[in-house]
mmCIF file of C-alpha atoms in Angstrom:
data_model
loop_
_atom_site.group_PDB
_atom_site.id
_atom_site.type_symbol
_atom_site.label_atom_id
_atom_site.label_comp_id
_atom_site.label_asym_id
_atom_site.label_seq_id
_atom_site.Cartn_x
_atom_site.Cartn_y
_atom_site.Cartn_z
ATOM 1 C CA UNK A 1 5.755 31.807 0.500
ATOM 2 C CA UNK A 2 6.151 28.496 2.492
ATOM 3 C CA UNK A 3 9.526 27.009 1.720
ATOM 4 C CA UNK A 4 9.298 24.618 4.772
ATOM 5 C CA UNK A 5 10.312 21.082 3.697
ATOM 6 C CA UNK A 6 9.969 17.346 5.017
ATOM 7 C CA UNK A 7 11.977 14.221 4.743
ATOM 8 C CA UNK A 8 10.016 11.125 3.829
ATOM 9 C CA UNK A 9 11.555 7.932 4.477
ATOM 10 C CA UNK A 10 9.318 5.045 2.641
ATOM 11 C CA UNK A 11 10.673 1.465 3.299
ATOM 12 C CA UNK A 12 9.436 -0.934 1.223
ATOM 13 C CA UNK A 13 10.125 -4.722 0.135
ATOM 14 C CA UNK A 14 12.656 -4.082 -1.862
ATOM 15 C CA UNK A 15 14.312 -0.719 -1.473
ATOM 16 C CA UNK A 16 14.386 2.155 1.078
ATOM 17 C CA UNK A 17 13.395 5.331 -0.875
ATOM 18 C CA UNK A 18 14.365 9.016 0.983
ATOM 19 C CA UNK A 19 13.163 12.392 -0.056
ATOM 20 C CA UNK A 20 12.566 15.530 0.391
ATOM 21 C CA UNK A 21 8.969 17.297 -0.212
ATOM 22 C CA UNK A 22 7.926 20.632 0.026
ATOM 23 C CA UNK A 23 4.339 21.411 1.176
ATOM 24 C CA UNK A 24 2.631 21.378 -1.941
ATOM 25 C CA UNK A 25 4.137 17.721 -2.878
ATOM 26 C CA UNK A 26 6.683 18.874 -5.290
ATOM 27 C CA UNK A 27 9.345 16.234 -4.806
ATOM 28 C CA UNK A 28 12.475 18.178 -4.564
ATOM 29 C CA UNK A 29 15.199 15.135 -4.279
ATOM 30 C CA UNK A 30 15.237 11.515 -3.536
ATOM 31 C CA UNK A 31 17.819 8.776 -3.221
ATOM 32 C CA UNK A 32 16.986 5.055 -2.923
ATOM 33 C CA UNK A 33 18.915 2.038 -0.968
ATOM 34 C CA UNK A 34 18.516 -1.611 -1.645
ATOM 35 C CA UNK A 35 16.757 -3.372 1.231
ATOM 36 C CA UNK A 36 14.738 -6.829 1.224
ATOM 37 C CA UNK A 37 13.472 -9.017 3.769
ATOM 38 C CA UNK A 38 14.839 -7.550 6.985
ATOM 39 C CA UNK A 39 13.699 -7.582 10.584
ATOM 40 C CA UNK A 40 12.705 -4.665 12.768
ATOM 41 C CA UNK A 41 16.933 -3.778 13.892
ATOM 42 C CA UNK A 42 17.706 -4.405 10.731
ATOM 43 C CA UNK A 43 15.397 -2.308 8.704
ATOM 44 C CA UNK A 44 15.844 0.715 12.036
ATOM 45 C CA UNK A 45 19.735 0.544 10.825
ATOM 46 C CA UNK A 46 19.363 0.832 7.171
ATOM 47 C CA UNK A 47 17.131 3.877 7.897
ATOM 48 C CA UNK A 48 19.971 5.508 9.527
ATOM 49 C CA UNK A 49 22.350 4.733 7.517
ATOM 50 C CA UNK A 50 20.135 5.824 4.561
ATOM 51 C CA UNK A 51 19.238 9.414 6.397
ATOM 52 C CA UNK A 52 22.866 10.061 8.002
ATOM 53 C CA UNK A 53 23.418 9.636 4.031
ATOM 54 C CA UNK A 54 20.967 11.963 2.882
ATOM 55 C CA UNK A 55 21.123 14.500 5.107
ATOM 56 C CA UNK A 56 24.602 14.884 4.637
ATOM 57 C CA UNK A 57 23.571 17.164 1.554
ATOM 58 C CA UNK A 58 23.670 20.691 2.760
ATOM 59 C CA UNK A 59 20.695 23.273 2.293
ATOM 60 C CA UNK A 60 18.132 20.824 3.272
ATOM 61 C CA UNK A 61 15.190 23.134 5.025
ATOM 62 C CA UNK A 62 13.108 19.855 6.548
ATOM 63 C CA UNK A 63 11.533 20.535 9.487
ATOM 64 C CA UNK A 64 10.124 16.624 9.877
ATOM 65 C CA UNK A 65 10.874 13.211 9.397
ATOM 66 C CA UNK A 66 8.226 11.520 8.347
ATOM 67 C CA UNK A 67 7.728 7.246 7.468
ATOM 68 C CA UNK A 68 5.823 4.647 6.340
ATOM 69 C CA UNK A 69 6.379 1.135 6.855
ATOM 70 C CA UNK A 70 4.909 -2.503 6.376
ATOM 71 C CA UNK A 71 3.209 -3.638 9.351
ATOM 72 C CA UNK A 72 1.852 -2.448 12.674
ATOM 73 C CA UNK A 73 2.372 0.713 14.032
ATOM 74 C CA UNK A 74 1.165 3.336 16.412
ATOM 75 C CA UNK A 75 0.724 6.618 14.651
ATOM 76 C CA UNK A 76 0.351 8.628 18.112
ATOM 77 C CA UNK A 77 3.479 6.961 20.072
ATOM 78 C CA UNK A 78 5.688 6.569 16.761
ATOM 79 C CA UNK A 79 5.739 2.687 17.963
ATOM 80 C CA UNK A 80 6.533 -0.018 15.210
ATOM 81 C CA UNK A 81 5.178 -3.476 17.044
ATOM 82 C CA UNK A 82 5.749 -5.948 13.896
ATOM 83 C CA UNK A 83 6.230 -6.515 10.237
ATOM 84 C CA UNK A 84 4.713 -10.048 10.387
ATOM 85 C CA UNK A 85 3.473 -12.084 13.023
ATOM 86 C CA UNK A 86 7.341 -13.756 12.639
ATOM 87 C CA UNK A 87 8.720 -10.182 12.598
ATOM 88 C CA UNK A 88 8.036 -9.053 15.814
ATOM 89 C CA UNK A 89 9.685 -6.096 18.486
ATOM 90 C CA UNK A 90 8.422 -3.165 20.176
ATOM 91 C CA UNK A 91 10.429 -0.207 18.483
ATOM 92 C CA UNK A 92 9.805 3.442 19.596
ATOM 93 C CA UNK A 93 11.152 4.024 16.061
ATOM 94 C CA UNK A 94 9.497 7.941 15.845
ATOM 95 C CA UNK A 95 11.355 8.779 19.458
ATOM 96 C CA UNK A 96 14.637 6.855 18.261
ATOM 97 C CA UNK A 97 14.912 9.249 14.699
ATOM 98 C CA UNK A 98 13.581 12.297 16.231
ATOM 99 C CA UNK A 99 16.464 12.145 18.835
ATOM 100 C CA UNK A 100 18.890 11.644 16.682
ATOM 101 C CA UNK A 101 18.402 13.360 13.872
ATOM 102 C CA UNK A 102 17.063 16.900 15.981
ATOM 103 C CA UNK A 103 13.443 17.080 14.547
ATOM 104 C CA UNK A 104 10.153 15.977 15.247
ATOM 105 C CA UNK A 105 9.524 12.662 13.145
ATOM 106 C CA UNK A 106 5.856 10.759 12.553
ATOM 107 C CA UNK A 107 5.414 7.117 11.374
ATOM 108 C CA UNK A 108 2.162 5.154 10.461
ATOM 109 C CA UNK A 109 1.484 2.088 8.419
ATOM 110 C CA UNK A 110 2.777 2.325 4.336
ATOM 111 C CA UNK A 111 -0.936 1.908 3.287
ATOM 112 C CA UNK A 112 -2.362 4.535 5.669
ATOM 113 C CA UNK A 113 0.536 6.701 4.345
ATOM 114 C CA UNK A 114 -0.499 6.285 1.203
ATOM 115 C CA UNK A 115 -4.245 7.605 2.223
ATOM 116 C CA UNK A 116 -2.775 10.207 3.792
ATOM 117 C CA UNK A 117 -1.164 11.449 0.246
ATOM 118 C CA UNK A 118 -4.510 10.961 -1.533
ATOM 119 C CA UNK A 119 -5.999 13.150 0.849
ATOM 120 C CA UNK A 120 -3.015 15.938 0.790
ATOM 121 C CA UNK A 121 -2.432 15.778 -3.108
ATOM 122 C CA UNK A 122 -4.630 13.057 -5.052
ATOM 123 C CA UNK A 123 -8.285 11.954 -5.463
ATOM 124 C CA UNK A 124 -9.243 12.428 -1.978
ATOM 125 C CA UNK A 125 -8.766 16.369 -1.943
ATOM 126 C CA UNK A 126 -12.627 16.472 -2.519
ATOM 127 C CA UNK A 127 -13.482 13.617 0.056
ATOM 128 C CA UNK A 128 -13.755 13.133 3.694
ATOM 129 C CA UNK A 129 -15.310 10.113 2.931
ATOM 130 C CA UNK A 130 -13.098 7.688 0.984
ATOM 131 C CA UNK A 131 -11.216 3.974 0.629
ATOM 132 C CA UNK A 132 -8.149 3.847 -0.657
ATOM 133 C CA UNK A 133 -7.038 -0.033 -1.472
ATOM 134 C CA UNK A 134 -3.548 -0.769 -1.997
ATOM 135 C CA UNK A 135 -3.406 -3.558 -3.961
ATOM 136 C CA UNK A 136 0.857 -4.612 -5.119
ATOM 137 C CA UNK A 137 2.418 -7.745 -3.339
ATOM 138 C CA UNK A 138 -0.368 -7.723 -0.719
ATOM 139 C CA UNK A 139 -3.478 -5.915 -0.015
ATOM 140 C CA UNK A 140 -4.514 -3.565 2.274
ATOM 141 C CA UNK A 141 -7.070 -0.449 2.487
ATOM 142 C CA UNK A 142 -7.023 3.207 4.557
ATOM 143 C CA UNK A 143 -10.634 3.715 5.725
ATOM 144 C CA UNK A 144 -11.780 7.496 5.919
ATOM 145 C CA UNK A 145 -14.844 8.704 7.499
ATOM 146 C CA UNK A 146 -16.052 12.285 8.060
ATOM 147 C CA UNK A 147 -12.537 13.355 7.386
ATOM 148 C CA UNK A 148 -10.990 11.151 10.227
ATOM 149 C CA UNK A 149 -8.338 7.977 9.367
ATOM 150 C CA UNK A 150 -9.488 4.804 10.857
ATOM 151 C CA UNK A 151 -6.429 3.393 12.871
ATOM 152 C CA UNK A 152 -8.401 0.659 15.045
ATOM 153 C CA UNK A 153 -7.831 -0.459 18.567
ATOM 154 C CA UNK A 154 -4.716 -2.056 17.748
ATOM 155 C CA UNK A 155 -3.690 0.101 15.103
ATOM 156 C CA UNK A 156 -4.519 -2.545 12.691
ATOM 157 C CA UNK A 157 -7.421 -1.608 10.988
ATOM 158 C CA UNK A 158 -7.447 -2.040 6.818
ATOM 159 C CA UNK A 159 -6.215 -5.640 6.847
ATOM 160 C CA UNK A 160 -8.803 -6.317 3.816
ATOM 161 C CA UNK A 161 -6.481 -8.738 2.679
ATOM 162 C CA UNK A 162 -7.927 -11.234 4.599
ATOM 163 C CA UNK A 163 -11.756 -11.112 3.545
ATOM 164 C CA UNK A 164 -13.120 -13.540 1.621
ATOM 165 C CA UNK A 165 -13.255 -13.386 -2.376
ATOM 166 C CA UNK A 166 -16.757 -14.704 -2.934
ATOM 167 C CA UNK A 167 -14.857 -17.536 -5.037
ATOM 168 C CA UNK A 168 -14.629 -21.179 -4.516
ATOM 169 C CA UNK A 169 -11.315 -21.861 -5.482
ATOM 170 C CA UNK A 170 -9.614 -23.118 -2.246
ATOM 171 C CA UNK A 171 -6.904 -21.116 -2.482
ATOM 172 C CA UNK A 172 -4.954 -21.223 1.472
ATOM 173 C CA UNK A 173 -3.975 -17.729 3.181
ATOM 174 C CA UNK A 174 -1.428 -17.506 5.558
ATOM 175 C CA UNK A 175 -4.189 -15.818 8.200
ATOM 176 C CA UNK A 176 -5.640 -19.901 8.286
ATOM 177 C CA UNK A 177 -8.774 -19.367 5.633
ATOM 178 C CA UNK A 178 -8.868 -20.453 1.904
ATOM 179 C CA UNK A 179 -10.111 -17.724 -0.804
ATOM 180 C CA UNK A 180 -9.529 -14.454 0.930
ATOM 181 C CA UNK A 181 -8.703 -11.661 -1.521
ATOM 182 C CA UNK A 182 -5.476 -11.541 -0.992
ATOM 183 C CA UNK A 183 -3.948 -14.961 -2.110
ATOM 184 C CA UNK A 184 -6.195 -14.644 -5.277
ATOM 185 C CA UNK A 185 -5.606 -11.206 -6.143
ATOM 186 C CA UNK A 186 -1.953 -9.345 -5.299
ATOM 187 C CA UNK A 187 1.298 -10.304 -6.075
ATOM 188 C CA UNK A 188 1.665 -13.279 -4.103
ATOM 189 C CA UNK A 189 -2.239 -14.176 -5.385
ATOM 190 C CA UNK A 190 -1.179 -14.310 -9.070
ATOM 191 C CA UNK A 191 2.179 -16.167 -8.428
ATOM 192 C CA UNK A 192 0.324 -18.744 -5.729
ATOM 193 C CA UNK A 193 -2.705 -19.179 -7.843
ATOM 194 C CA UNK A 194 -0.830 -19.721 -11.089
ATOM 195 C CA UNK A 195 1.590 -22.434 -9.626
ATOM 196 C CA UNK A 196 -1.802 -24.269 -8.378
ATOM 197 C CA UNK A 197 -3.579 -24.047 -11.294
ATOM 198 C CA UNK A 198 -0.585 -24.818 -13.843
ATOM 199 C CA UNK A 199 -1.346 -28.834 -13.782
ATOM 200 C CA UNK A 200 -4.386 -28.129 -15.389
ATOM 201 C CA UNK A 201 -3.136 -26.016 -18.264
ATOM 202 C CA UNK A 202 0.103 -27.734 -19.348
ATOM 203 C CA UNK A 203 0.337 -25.994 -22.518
ATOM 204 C CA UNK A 204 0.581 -22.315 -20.896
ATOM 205 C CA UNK A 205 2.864 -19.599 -22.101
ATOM 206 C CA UNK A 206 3.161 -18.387 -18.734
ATOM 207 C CA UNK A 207 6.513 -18.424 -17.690
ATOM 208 C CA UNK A 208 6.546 -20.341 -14.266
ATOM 209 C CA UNK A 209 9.746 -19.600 -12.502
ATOM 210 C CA UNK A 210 11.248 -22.403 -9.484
ATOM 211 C CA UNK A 211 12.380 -18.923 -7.771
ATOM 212 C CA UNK A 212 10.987 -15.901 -7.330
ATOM 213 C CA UNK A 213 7.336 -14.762 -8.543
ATOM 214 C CA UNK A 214 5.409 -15.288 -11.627
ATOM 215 C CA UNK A 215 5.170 -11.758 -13.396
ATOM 216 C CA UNK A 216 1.956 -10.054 -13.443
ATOM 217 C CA UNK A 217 2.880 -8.271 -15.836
ATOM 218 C CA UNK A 218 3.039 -10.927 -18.032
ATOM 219 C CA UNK A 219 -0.019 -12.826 -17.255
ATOM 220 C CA UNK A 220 -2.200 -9.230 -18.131
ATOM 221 C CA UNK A 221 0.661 -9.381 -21.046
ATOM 222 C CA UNK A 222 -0.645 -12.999 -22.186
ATOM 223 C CA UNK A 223 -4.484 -12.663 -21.750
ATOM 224 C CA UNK A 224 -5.756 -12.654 -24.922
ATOM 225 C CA UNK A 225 -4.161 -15.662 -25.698
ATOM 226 C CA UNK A 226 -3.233 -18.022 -22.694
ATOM 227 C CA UNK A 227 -6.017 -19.514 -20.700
ATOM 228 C CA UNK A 228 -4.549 -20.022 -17.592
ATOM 229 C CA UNK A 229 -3.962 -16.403 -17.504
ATOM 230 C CA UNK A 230 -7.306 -14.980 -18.844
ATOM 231 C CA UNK A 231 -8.223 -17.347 -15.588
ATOM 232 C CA UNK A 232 -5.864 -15.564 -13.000
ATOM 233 C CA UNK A 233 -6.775 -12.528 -14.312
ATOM 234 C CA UNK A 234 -10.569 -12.877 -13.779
ATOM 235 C CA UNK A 235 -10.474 -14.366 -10.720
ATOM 236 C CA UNK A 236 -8.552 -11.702 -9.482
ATOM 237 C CA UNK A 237 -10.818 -8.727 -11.011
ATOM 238 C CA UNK A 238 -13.644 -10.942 -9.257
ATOM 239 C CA UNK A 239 -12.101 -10.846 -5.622
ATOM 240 C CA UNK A 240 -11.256 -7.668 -5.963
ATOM 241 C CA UNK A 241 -14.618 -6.202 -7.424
ATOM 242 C CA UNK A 242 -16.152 -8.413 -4.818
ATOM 243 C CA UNK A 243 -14.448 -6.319 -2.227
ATOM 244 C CA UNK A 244 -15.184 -3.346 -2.925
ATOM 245 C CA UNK A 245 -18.773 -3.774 -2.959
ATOM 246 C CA UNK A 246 -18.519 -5.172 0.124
ATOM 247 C CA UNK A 247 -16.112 -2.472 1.822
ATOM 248 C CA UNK A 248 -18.690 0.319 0.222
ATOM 249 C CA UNK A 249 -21.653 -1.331 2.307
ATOM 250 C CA UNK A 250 -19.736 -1.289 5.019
ATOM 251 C CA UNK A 251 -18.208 2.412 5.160
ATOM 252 C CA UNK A 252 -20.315 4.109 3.000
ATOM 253 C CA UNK A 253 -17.613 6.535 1.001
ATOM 254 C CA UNK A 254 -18.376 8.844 -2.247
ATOM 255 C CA UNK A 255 -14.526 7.989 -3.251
ATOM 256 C CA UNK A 256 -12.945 4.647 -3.673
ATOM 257 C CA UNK A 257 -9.048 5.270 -4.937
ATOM 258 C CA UNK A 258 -7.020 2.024 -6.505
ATOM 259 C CA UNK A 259 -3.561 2.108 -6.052
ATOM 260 C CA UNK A 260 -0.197 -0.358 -5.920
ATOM 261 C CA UNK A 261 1.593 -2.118 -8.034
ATOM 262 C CA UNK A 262 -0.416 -4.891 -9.355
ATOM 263 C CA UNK A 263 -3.171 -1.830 -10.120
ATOM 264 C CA UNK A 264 -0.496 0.443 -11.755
ATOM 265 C CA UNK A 265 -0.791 0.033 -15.834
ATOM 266 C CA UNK A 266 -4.564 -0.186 -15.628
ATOM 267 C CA UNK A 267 -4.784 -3.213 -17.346
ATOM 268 C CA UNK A 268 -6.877 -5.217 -14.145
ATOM 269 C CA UNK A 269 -8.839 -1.723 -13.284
ATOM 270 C CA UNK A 270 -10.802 -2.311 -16.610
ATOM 271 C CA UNK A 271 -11.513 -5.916 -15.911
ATOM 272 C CA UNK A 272 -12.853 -4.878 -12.082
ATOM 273 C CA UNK A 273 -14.718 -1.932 -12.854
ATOM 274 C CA UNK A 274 -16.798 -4.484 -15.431
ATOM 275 C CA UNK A 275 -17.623 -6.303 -12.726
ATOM 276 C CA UNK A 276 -18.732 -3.711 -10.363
ATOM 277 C CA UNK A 277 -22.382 -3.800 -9.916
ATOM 278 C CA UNK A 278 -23.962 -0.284 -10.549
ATOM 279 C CA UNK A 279 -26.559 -0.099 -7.693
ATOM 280 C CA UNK A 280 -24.611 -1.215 -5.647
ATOM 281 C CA UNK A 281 -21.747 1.587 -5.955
ATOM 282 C CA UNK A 282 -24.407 3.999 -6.729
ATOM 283 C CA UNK A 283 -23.563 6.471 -3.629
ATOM 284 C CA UNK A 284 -19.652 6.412 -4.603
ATOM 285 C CA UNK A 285 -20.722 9.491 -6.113
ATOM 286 C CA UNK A 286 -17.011 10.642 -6.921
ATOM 287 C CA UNK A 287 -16.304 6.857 -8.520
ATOM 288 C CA UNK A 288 -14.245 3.936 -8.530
ATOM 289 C CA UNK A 289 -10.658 5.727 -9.872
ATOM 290 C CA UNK A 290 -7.052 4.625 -10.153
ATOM 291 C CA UNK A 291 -4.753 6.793 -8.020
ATOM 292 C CA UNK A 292 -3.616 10.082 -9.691
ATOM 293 C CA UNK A 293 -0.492 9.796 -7.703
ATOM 294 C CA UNK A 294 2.565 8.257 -9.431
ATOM 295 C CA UNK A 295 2.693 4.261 -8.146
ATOM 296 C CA UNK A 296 6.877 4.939 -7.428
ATOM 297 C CA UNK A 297 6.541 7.796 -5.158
ATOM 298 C CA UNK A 298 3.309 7.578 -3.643
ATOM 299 C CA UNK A 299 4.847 5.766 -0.680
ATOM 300 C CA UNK A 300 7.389 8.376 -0.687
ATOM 301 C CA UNK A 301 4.398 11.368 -0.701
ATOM 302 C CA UNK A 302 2.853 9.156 2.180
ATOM 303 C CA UNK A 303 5.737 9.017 4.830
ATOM 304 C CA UNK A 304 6.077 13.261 4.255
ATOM 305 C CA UNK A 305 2.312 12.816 4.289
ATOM 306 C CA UNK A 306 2.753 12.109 8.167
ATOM 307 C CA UNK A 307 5.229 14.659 8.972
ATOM 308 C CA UNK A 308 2.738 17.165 7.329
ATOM 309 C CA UNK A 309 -0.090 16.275 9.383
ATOM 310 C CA UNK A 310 2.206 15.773 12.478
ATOM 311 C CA UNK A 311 3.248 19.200 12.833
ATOM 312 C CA UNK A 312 -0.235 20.388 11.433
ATOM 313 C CA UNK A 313 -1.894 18.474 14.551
ATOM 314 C CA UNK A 314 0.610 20.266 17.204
ATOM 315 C CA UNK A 315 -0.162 23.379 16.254
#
């Protein structure tokens, strides 16, 4: 019986989550620590602090570090290179843990993480073919073809973000463009798109906070009865529908997997997947599907994800 364990460190946006996994992806313990917007020292520290915490617990058995972060990283060197293009320092983050904590230790992109755990213990267990499009406070994809994880030349690839939405509603990205996907259809889409549309619907029920994000939750909470929302939420399932028939053309997989938080309740997976145009996704012969995985601890199952196939590839 394999009782071998790994240590997944998964630091997102607004918290640093640790656990421990066994092999099968039975999540054994976890403990979480507040983070928020940090830079590359900062968010290295917190990770030590947060694992010099956790593994004080004796009888841990890991035999790998494994984590996923936002931004750019090389898989192969363990090499974080940015967060954002105002977020950027060359960090040999896998070399830095592995020293001092005594045991090998893998890092890769949150996203490609997250494909990673759809391959080990979700939807893509029957694929070597698939897309799996994270789609919470921004979005991003992990590309796999003949079994293999796209990474890219500059260990970027997946930015999908940053395609165009197929809608004419001049919406400006941060990447320069107006209407790519992303400012129309994640987190930051629904709260930018809803503060430039609001003029036009002054009688909305949509709460429209001066700090912090309009709720998504909400807005899919107040279709049925608030225009400006049955717009947001439209547009979105548009942009997003529109992508994946264009990201199927492209790569060609029998398994497209939704995940993140935006996709979570299912609410927006019924408006896309009326949208989807059937001859076009005919050869996504396993379907269009919401993750299986649960949306809190799929980053976590992606950052042991890595360790897994770390120490598998070494053998």
């Amino acid at each position: 019986m394999d009782t071998k364990t790994y240590i997944g460190v998964d630091l997102g946006g607004t918290k640093l989550l640790i656990g421990e996994v066994d092999a099968s992806g039975k999540i054994l313990r976890t403990k979480k620590y507040p983070s928020g917007r940090l830079n590359q020292a900062q968010a290295l520290a917190l990770i030590q602090k947060g694992l010099d915490d956790f593994l004080e617990t004796p009888g841990c058995a890991a035999q790998a570090i494994g984590t996923g972060m936002v931004g750019r990283i090389d898989s192969k060197t363990g090499i974080w290179y940015e967060i954002s293009p105002d977020r950027k320092e060359t960090v040999e983050i896998g070399k830095i843990l592995a020293q001092r904590y005594g045991m090998p230790c893998f890092v890769d992109n949150d996203v490609r993480s997250a494909t990673k755990a759809e391959l080990l213990f979700g939807c893509g267990r029957s694929s070597r073919d698939l897309i799996y499009i994270n789609i919470g406070t921004g979005i991003a994809a992990g590309f796999v073809s003949g079994g293999r994880l796209i990474t890219g030349g500059h260990c970027n690839a997946g930015e999908v973000g940053h395609t165009s939405s197929g809608l004419d509603l001049r919406v400006p990205c941060e990447c320069g463009r107006t209407d790519c996907v992303e400012p129309v259809a994640s987190g930051l889409g629904f709260d930018r798109c809803g503060r430039l549309l609001a003029p036009a619907y002054p009688d909305t029920l949509l709460t429209i906070p001066p700090e912090g994000r309009i709720s998504v939750a909400e807005v899919f909470r107040l279709y049925g009865q608030d225009p400006l929302c049955r717009v947001l939420t439209d547009n979105a399932a548009a942009a997003i529908a529109n992508l994946i028939m264009n990201l199927v053309r492209f790569n060609d997989p029998d398994t497209v997997v939704l995940g993140g938080g935006v996709m979570s309740d299912g609410f927006l997976y019924h408006k896309v997947m009326e949208k989807l145009n059937p001859y076009t996704i005919r050869y996504v012969t396993n379907g269009v599907m919401l993750t299986a995985l649960d949306p809190g601890y799929i980053g976590l199952l992606g950052a042991c994800s890595n360790a897994i196939t770390g120490m598998e590839e070494r053998k």
